[in-house]
PDB file of C-alpha atoms in Angstrom:
ATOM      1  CA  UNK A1380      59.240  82.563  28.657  1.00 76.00           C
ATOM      2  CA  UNK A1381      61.465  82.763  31.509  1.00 83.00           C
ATOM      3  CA  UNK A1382      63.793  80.545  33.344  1.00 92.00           C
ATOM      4  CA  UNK A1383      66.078  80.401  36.275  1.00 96.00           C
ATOM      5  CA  UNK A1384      69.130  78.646  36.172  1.00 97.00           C
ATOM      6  CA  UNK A1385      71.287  77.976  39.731  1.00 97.00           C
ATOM      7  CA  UNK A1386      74.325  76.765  39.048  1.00 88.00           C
ATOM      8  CA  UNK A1387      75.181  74.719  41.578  1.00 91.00           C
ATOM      9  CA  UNK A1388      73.516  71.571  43.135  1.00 94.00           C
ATOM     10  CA  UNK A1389      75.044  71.402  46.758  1.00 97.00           C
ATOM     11  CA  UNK A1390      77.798  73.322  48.296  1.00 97.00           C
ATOM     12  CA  UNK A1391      79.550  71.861  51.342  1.00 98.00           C
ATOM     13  CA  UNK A1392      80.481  74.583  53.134  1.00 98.00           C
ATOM     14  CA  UNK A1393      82.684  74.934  57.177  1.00 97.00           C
ATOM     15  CA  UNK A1394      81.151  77.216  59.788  1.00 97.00           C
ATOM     16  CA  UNK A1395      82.555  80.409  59.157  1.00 97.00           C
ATOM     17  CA  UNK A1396      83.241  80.420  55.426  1.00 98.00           C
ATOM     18  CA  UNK A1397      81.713  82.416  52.694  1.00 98.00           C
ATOM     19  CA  UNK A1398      78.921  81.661  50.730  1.00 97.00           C
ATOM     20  CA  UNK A1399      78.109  82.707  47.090  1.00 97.00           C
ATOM     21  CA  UNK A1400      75.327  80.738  45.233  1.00 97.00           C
ATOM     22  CA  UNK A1401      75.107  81.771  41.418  1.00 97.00           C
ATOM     23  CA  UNK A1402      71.395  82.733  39.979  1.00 97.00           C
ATOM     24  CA  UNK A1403      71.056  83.856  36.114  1.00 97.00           C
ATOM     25  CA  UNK A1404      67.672  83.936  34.493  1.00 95.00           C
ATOM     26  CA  UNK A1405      66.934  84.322  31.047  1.00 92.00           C
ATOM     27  CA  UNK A1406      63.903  86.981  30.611  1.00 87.00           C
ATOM     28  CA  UNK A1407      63.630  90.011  28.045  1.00 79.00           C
ATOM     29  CA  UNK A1408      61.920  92.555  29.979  1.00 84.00           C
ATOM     30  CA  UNK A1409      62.047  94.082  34.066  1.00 87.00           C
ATOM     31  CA  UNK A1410      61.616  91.918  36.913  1.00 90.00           C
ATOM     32  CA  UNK A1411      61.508  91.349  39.992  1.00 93.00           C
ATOM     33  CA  UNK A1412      63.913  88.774  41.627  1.00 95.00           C
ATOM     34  CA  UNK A1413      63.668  86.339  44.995  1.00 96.00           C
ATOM     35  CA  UNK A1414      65.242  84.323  46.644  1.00 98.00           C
ATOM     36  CA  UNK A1415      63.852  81.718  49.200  1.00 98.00           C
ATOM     37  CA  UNK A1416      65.092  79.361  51.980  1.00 97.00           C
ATOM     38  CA  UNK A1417      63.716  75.674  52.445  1.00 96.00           C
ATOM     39  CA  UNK A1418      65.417  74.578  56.276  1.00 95.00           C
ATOM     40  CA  UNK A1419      64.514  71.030  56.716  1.00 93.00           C
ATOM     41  CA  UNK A1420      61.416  69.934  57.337  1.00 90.00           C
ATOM     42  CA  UNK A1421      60.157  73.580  56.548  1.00 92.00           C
ATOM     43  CA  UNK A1422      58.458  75.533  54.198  1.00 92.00           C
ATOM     44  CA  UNK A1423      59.681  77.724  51.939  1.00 96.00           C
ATOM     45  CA  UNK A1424      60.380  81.075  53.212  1.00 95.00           C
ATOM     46  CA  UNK A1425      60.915  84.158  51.517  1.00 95.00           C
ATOM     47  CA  UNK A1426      64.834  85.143  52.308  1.00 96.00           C
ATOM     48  CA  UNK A1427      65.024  88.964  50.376  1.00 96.00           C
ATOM     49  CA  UNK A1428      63.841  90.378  47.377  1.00 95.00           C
ATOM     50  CA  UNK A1429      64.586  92.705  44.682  1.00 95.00           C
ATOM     51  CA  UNK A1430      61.873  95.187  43.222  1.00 93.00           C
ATOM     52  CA  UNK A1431      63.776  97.998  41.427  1.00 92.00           C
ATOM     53  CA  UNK A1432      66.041 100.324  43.169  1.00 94.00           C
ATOM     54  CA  UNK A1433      69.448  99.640  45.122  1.00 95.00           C
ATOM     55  CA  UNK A1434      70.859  96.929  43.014  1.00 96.00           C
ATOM     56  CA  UNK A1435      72.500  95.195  46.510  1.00 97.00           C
ATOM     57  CA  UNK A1436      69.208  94.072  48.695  1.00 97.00           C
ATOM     58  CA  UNK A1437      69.854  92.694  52.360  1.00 96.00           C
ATOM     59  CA  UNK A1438      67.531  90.252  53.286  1.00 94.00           C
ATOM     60  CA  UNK A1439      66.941  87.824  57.075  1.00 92.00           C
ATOM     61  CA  UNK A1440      70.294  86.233  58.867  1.00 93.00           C
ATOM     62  CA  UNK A1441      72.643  88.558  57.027  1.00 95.00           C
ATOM     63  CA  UNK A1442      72.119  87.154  53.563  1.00 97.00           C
ATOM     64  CA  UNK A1443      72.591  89.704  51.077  1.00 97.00           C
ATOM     65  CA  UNK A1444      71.799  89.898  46.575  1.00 98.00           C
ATOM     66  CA  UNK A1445      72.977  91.688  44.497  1.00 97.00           C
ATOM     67  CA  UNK A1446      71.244  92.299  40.550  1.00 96.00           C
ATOM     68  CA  UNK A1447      73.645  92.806  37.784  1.00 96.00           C
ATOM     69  CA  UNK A1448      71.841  93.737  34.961  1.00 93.00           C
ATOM     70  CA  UNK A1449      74.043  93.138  32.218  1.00 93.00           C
ATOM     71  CA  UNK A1450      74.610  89.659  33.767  1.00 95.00           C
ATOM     72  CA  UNK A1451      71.319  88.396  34.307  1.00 95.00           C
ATOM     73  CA  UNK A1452      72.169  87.363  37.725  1.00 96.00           C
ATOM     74  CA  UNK A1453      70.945  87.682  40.974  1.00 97.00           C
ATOM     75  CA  UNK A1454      73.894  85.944  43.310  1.00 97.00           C
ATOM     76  CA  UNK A1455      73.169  85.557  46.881  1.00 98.00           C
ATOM     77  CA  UNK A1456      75.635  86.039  49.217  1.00 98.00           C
ATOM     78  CA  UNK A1457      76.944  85.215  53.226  1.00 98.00           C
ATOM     79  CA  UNK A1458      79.894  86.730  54.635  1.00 97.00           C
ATOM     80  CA  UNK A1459      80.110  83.587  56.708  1.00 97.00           C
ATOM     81  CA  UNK A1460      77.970  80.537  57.790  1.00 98.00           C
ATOM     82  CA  UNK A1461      76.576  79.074  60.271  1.00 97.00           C
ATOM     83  CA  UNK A1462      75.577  75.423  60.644  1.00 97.00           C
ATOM     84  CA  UNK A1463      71.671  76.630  60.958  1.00 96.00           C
ATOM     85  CA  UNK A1464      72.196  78.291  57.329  1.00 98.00           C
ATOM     86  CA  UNK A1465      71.732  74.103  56.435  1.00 98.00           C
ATOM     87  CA  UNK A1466      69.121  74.433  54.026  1.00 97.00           C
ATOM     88  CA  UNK A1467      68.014  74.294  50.011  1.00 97.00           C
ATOM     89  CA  UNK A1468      67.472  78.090  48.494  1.00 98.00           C
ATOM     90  CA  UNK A1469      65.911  78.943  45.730  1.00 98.00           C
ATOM     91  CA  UNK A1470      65.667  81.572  43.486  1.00 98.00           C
ATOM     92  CA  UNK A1471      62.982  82.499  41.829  1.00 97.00           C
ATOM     93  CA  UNK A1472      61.959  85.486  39.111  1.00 95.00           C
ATOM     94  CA  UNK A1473      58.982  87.055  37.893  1.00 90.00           C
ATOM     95  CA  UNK A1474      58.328  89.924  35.479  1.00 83.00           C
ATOM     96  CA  UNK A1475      58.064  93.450  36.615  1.00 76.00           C
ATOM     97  CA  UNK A1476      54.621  94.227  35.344  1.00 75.00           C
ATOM     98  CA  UNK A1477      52.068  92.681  32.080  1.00 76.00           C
ATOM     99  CA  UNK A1478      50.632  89.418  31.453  1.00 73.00           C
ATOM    100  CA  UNK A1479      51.353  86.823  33.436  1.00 74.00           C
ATOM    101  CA  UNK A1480      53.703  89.133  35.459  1.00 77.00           C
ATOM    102  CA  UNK A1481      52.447  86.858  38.897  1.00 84.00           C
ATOM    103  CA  UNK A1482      54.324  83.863  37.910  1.00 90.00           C
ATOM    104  CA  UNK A1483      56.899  82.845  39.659  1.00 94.00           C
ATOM    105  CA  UNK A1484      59.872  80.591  37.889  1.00 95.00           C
ATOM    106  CA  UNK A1485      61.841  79.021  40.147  1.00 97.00           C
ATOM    107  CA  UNK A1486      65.672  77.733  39.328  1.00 97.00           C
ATOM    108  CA  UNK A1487      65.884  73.921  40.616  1.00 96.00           C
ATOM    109  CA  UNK A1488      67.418  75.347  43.773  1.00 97.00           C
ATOM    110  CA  UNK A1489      70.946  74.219  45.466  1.00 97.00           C
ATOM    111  CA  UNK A1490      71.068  72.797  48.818  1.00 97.00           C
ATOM    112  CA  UNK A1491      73.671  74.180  51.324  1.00 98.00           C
ATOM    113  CA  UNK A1492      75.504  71.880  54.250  1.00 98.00           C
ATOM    114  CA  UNK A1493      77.613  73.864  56.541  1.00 98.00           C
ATOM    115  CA  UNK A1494      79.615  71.439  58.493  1.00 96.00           C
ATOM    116  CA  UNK A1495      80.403  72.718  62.092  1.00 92.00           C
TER     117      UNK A1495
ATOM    118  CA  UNK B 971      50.270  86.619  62.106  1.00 57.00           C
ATOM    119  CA  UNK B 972      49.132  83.484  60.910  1.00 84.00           C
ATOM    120  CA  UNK B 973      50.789  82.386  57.550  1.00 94.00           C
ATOM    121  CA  UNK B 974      49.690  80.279  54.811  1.00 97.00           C
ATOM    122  CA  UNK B 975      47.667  76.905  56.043  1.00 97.00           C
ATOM    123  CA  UNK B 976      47.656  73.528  53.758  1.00 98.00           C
ATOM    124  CA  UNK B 977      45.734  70.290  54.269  1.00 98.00           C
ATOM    125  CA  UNK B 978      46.558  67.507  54.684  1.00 98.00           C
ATOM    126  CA  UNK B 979      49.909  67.491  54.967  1.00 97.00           C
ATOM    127  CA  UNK B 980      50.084  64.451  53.213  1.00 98.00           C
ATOM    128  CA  UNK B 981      47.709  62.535  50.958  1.00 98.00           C
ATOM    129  CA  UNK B 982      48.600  59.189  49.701  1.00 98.00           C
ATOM    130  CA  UNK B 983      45.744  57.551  47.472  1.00 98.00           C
ATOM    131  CA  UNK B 984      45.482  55.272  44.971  1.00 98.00           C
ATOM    132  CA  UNK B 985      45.799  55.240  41.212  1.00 98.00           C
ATOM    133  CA  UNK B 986      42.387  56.199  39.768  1.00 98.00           C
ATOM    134  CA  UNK B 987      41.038  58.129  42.520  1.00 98.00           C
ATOM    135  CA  UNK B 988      39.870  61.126  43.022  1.00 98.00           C
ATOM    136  CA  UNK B 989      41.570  64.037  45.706  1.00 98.00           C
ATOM    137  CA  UNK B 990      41.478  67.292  47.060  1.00 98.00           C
ATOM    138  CA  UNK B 991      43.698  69.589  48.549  1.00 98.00           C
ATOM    139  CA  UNK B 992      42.988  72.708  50.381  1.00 98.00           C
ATOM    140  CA  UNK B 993      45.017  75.625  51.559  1.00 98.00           C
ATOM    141  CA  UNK B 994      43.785  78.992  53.424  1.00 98.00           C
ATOM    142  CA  UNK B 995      45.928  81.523  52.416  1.00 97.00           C
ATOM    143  CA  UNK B 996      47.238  84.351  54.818  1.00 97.00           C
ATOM    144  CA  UNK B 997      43.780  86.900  55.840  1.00 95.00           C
ATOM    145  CA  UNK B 998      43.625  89.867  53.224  1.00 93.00           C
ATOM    146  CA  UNK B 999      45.783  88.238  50.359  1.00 95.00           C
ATOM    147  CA  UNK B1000      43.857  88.636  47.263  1.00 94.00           C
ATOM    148  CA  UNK B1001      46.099  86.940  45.261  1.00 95.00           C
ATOM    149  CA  UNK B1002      46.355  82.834  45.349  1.00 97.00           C
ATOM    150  CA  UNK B1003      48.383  80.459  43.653  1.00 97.00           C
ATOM    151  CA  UNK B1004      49.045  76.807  43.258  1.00 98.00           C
ATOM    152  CA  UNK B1005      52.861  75.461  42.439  1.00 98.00           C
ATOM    153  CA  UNK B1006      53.544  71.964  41.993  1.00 98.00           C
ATOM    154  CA  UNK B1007      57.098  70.529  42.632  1.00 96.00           C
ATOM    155  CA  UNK B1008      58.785  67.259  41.900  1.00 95.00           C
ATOM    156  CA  UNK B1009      61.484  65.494  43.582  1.00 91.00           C
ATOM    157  CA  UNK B1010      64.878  67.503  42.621  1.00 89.00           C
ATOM    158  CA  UNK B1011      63.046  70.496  40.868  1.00 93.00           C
ATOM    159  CA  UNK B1012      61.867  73.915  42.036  1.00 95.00           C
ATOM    160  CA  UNK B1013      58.139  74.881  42.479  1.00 97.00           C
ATOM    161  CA  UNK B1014      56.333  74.942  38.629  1.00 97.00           C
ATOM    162  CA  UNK B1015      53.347  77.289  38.359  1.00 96.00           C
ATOM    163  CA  UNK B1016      49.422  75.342  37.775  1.00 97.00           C
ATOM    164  CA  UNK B1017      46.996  78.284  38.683  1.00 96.00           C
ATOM    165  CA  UNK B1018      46.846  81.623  39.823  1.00 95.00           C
ATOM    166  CA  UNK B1019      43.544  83.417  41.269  1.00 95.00           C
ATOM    167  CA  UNK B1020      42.438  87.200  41.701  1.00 93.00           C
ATOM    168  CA  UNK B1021      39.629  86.985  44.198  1.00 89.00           C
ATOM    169  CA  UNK B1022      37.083  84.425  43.603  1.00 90.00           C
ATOM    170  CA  UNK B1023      38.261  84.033  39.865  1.00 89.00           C
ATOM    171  CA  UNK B1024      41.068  81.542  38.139  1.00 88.00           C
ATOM    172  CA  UNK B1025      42.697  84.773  36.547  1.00 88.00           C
ATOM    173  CA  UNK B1026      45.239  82.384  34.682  1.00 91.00           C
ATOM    174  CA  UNK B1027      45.410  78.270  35.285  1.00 92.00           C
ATOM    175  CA  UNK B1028      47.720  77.717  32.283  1.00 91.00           C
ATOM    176  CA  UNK B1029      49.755  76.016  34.123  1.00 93.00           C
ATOM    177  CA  UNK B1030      47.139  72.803  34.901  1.00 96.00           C
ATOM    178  CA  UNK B1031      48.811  70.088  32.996  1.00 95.00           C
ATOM    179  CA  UNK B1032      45.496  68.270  31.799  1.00 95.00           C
ATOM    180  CA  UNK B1033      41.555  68.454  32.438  1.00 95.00           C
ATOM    181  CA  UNK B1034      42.172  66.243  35.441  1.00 98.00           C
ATOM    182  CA  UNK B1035      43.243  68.899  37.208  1.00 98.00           C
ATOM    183  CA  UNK B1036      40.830  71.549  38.407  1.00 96.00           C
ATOM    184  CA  UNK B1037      40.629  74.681  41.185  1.00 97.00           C
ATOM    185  CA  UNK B1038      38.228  76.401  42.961  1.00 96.00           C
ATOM    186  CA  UNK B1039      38.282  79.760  45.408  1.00 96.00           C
ATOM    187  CA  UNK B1040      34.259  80.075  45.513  1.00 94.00           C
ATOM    188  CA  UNK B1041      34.620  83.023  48.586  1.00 92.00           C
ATOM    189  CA  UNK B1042      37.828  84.794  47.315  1.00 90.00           C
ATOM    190  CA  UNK B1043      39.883  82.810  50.628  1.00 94.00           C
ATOM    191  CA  UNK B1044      39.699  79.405  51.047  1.00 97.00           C
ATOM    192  CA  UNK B1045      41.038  78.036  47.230  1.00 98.00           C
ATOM    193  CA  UNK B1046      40.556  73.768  46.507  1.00 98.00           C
ATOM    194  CA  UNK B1047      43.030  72.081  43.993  1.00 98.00           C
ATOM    195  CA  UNK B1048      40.778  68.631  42.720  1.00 98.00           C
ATOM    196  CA  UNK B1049      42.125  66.257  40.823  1.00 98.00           C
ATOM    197  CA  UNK B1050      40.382  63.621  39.366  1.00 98.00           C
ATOM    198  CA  UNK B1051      41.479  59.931  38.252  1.00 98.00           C
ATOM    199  CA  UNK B1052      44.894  60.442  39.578  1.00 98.00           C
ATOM    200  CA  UNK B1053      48.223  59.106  37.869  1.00 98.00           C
ATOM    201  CA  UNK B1054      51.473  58.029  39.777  1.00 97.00           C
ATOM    202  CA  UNK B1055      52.692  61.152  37.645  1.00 96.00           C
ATOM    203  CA  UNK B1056      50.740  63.434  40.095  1.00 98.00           C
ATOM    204  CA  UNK B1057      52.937  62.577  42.810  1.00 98.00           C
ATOM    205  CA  UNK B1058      54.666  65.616  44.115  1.00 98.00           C
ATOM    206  CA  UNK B1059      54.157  68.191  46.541  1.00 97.00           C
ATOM    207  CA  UNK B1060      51.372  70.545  46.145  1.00 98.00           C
ATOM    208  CA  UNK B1061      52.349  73.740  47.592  1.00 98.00           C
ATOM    209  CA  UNK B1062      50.370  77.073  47.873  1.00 98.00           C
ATOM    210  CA  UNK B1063      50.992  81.021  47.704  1.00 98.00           C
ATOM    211  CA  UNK B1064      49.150  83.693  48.615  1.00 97.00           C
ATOM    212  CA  UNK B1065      50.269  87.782  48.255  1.00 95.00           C
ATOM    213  CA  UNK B1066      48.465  90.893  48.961  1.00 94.00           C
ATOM    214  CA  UNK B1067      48.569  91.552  45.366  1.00 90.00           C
ATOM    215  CA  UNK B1068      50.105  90.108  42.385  1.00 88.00           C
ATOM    216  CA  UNK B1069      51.839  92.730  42.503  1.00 88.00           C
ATOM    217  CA  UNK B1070      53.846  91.800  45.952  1.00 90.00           C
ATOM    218  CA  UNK B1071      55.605  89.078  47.146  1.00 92.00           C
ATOM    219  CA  UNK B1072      54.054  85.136  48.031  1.00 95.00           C
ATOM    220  CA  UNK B1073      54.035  83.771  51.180  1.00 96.00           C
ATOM    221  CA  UNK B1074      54.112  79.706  50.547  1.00 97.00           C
ATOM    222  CA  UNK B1075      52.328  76.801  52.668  1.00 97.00           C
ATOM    223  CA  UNK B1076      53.921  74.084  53.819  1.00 96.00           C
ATOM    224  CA  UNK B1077      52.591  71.676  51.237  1.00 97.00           C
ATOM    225  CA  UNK B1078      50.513  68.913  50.545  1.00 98.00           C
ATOM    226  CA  UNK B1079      52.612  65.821  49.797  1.00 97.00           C
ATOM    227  CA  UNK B1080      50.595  63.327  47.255  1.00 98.00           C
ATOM    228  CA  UNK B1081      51.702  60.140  46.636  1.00 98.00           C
ATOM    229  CA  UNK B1082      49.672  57.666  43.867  1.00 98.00           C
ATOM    230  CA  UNK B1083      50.109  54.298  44.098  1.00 97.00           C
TER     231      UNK B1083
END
């Protein structure tokens, strides 16, 4: 079985700082790795993914990920924030291909508050 | 386009009684899914359908909890004799294939009382 573990549970963040939220998951086999944004008061939105190929994946509002292998992770990453990056992200994994491949296991996601 | 539809947005009913939810997935997504998530937690898998057919509902937590898709589109989450436990927000996913990424709805939020 899978499972998705985000390591932190809110991050208070200034406008312009950096952003780095931590995602390992626990899974023997390939897969495929998400991440998605909930702003308030809307739904969840898919924010980049990773498939196979280039390890570093650039996703909407200059978010980027990058897959380590070796470290089961799947960090997300800003350069710097803005106040609209207020949200709660989540990131989710599935396996690459076979049984019950379509499943997605979501970590128990970390909200974000950039103060302005 | 249009994205993935849910209704109603929220659904509050009482201990005992019996509910529906419905969501419309995005036009030429095979693939449908039902997640369920609690207050604090991320979206948990119940059901996942391939056309008109529940292809894997291993995640339903109990017989009380039951989905239809009859037209391969339009997909129905029942549940019957609800429990304050079922309070959560229903959410739904749709993808081209399994194979690609799922688009989510905005949710149905149940509340039992």
């Amino acid at each position: 079985a899978q499972s998705v573990s985000q390591h932190n549970h809110h991050v208070i963040l200034s406008e312009a700082a950096s952003l780095e939220l931590g995602c390992n998951y626990s899974y023997g086999g390939t897969v495929n790795l998400f991440w998605y944004v909930q702003y308030p008061g809307q739904h969840l939105q898919l924010l980049l993914k990773y498939f196979s190929g280039d390890p570093l994946v650039k996703g909407i509002k200059g978010f980027e990920a990058e897959f380590i292998k070796s470290k089961f992770s799947f960090n997300l990453r800003k350069p710097s924030v803005q106040w609209s990056d207020t949200a709660e992200y989540f990131c989710a994994v599935n396996a690459h291909s076979g049984a019950g491949s379509y499943q997605l296991t979501f970590g128990k996601g970390t909200k974000l508050s950039v103060i302005p | 386009g249009a994205g993935v539809s849910q209704t109603p947005s929220n659904k509050v009913t009482e201990k005992g009684k019996y509910v529906e939810l419905r969501c419309d997935p995005i036009s030429g997504h095979t693939a449908l899914y039902w997640y369920r998530q609690s207050l604090g937690q991320g979206p948990e898998f119940l059901i996942y359908f391939q056309g008109t057919g529940a292809a894997d509902d291993s995640g339903l937590p109990n017989d009380r909890f039951f989905a239809v898709r009859p037209e391969g589109s339009v997909s129905t989450l029942k549940i019957q004799r609800t429990e304050r436990g079922d309070s959560a927000v229903y959410l739904c996913a749709s993808s081209l294939t399994r194979f690609n990424e799922q688009y989510f709805g905005p949710g149905t939020r149940l509340t039992v009382t």
